[in-house]
mmCIF file of N, CA and C in Angstrom:
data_model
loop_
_atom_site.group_PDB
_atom_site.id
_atom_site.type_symbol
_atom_site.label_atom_id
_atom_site.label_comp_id
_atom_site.label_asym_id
_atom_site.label_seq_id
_atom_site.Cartn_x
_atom_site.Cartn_y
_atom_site.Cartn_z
ATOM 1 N N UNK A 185 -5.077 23.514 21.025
ATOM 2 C CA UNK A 185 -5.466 23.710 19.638
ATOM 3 C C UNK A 185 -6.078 22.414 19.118
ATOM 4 N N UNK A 186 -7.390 22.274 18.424
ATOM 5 C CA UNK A 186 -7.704 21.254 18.291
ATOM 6 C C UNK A 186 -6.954 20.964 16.445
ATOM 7 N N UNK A 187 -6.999 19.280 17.074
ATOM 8 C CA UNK A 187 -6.190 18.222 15.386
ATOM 9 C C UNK A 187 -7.271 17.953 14.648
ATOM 10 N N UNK A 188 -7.215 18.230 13.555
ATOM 11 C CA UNK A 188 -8.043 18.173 12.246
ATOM 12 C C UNK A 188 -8.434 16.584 12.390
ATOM 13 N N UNK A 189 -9.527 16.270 12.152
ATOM 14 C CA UNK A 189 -9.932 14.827 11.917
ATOM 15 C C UNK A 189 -9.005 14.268 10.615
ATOM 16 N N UNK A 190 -8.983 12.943 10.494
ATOM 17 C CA UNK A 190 -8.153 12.739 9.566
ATOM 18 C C UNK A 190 -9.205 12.620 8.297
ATOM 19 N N UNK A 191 -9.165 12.608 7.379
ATOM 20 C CA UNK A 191 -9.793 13.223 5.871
ATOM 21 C C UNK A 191 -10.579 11.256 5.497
ATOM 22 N N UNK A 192 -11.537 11.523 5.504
ATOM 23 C CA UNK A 192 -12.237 10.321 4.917
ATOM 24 C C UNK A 192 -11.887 9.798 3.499
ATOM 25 N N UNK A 193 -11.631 8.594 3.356
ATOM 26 C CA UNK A 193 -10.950 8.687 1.671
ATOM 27 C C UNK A 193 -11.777 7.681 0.973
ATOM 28 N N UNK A 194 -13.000 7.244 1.710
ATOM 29 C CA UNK A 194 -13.304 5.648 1.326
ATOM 30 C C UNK A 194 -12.891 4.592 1.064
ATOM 31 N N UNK A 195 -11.513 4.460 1.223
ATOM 32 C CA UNK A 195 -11.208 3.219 1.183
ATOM 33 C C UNK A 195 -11.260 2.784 2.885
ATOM 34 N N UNK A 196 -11.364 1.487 2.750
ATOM 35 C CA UNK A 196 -11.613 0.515 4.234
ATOM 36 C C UNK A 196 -10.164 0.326 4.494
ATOM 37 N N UNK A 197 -9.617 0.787 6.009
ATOM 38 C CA UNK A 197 -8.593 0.236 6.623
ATOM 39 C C UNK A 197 -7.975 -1.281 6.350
ATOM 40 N N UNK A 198 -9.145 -1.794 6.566
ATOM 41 C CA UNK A 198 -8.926 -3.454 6.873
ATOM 42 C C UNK A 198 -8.305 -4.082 5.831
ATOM 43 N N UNK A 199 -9.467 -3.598 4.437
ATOM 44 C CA UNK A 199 -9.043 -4.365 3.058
ATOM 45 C C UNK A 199 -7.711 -3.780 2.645
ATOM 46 N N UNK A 200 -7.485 -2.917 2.556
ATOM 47 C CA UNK A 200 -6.169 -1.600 2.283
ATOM 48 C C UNK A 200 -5.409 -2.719 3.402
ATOM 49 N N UNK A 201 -5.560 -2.980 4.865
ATOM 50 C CA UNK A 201 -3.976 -3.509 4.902
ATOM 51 C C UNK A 201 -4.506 -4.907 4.578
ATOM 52 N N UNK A 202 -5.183 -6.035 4.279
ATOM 53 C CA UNK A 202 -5.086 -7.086 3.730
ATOM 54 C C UNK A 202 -4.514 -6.984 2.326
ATOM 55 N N UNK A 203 -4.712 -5.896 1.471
ATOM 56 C CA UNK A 203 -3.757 -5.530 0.350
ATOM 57 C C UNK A 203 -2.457 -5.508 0.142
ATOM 58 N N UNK A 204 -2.463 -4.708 1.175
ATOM 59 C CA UNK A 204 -1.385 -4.445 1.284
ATOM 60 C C UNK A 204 0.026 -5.527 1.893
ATOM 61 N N UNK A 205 -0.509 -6.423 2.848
ATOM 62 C CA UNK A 205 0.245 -7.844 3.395
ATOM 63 C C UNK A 205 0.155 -8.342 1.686
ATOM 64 N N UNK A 206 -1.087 -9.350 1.305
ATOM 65 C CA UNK A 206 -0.705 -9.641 0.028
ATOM 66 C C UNK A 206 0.115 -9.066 -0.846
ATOM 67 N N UNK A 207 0.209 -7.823 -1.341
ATOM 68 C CA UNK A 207 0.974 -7.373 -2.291
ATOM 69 C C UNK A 207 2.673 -7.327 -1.849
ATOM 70 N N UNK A 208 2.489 -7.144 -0.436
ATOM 71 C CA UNK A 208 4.040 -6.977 0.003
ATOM 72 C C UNK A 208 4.504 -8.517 -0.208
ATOM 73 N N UNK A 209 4.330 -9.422 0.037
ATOM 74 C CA UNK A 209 4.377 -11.434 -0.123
ATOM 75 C C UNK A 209 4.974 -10.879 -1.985
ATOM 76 N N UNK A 210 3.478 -10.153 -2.764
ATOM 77 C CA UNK A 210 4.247 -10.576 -3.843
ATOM 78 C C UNK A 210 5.335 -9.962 -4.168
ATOM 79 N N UNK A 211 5.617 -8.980 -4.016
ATOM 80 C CA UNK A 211 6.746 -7.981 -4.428
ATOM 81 C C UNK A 211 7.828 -8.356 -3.661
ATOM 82 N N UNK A 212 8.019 -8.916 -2.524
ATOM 83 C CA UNK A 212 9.306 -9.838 -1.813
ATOM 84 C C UNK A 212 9.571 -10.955 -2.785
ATOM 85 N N UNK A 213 8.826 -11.481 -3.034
ATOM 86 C CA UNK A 213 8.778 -12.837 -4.643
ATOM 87 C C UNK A 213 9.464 -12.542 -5.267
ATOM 88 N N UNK A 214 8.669 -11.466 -5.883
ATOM 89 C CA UNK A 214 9.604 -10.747 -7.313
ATOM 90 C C UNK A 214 10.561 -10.471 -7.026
ATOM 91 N N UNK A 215 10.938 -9.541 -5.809
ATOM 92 C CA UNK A 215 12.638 -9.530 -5.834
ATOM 93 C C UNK A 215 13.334 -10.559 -5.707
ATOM 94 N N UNK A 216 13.032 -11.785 -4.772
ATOM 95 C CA UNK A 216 13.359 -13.002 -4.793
ATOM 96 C C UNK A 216 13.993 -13.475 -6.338
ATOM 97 N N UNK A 217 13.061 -13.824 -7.161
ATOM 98 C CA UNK A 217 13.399 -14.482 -8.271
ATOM 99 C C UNK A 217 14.221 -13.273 -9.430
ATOM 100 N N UNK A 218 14.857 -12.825 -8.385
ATOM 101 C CA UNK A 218 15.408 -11.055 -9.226
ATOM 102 C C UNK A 218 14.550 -10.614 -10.162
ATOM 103 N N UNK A 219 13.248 -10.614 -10.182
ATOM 104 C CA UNK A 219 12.244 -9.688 -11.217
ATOM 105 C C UNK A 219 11.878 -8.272 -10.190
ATOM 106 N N UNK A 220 13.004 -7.693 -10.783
ATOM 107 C CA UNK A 220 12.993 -6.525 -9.945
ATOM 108 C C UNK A 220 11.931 -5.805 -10.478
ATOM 109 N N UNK A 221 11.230 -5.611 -11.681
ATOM 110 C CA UNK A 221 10.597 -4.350 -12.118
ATOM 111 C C UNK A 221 9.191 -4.478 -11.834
ATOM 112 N N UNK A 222 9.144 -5.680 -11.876
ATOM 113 C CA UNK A 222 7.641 -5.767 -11.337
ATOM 114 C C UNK A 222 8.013 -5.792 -9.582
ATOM 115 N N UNK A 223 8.818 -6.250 -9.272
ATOM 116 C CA UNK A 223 8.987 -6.017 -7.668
ATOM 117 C C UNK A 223 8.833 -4.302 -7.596
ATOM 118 N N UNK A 224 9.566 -3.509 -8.215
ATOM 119 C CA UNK A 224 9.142 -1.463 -8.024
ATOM 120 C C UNK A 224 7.899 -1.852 -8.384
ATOM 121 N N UNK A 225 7.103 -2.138 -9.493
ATOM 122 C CA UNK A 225 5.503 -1.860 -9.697
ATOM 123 C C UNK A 225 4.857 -2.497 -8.393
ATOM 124 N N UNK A 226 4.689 -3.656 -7.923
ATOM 125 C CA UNK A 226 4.326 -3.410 -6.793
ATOM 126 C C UNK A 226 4.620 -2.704 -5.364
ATOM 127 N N UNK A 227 5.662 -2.266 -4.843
ATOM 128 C CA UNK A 227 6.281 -1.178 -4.235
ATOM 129 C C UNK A 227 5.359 0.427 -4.491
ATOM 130 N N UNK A 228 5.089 0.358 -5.897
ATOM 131 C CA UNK A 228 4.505 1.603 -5.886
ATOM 132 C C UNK A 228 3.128 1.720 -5.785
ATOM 133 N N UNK A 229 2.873 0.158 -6.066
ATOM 134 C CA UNK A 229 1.259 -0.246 -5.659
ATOM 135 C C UNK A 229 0.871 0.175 -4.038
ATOM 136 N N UNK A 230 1.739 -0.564 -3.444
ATOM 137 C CA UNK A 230 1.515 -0.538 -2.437
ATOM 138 C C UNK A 230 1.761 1.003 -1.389
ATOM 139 N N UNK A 231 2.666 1.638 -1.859
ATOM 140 C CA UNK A 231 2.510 3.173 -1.780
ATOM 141 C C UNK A 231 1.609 4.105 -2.075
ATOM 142 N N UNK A 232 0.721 3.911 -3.098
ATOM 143 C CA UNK A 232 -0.549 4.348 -3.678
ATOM 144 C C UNK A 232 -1.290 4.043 -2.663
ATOM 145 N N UNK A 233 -1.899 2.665 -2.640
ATOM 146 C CA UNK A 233 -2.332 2.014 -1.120
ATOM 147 C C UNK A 233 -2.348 3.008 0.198
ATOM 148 N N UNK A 234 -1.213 2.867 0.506
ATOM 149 C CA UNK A 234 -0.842 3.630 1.941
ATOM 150 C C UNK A 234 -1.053 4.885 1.435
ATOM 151 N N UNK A 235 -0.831 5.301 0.770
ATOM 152 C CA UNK A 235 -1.241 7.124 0.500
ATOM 153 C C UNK A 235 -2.898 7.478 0.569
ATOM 154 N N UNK A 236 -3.631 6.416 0.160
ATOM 155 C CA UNK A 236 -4.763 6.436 -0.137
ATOM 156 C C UNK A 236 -5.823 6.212 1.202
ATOM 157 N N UNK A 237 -4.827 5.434 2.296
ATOM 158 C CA UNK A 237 -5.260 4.728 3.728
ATOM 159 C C UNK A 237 -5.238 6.098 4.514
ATOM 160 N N UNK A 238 -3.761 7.126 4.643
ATOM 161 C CA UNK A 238 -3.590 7.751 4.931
ATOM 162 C C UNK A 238 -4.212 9.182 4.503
ATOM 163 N N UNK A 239 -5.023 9.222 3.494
ATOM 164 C CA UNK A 239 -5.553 10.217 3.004
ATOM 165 C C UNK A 239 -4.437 11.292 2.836
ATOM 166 N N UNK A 240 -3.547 10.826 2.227
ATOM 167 C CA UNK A 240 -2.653 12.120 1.263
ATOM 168 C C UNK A 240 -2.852 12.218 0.003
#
């Protein structure tokens, strides 16, 4: 049975995970210095990200 190509989303692999390394650095920070809420806002950044890489 042939697998569906995976869905083109325009975003670039590369930059999406260079984003994604950066944003994870900052959101480890934020939890670091216990600023948890901006540590979830980036968490969900970066989930958006990967959803967007992954074309879901």
């Amino acid at each position: 049975r042939p697998v569906a190509a995976p869905k083109s989303t325009g975003v670039d692999p590369a930059k999406a995970e260079a984003a994604i390394v950066k944003l994870t650095r900052k959101m480890r920070e934020a939890a670091r210095k216990l600023q948890f809420e901006e540590a979830a806002r980036l968490r969900d950044e970066i989930r958006a990200l990967e959803d967007q890489v992954l074309g879901a």
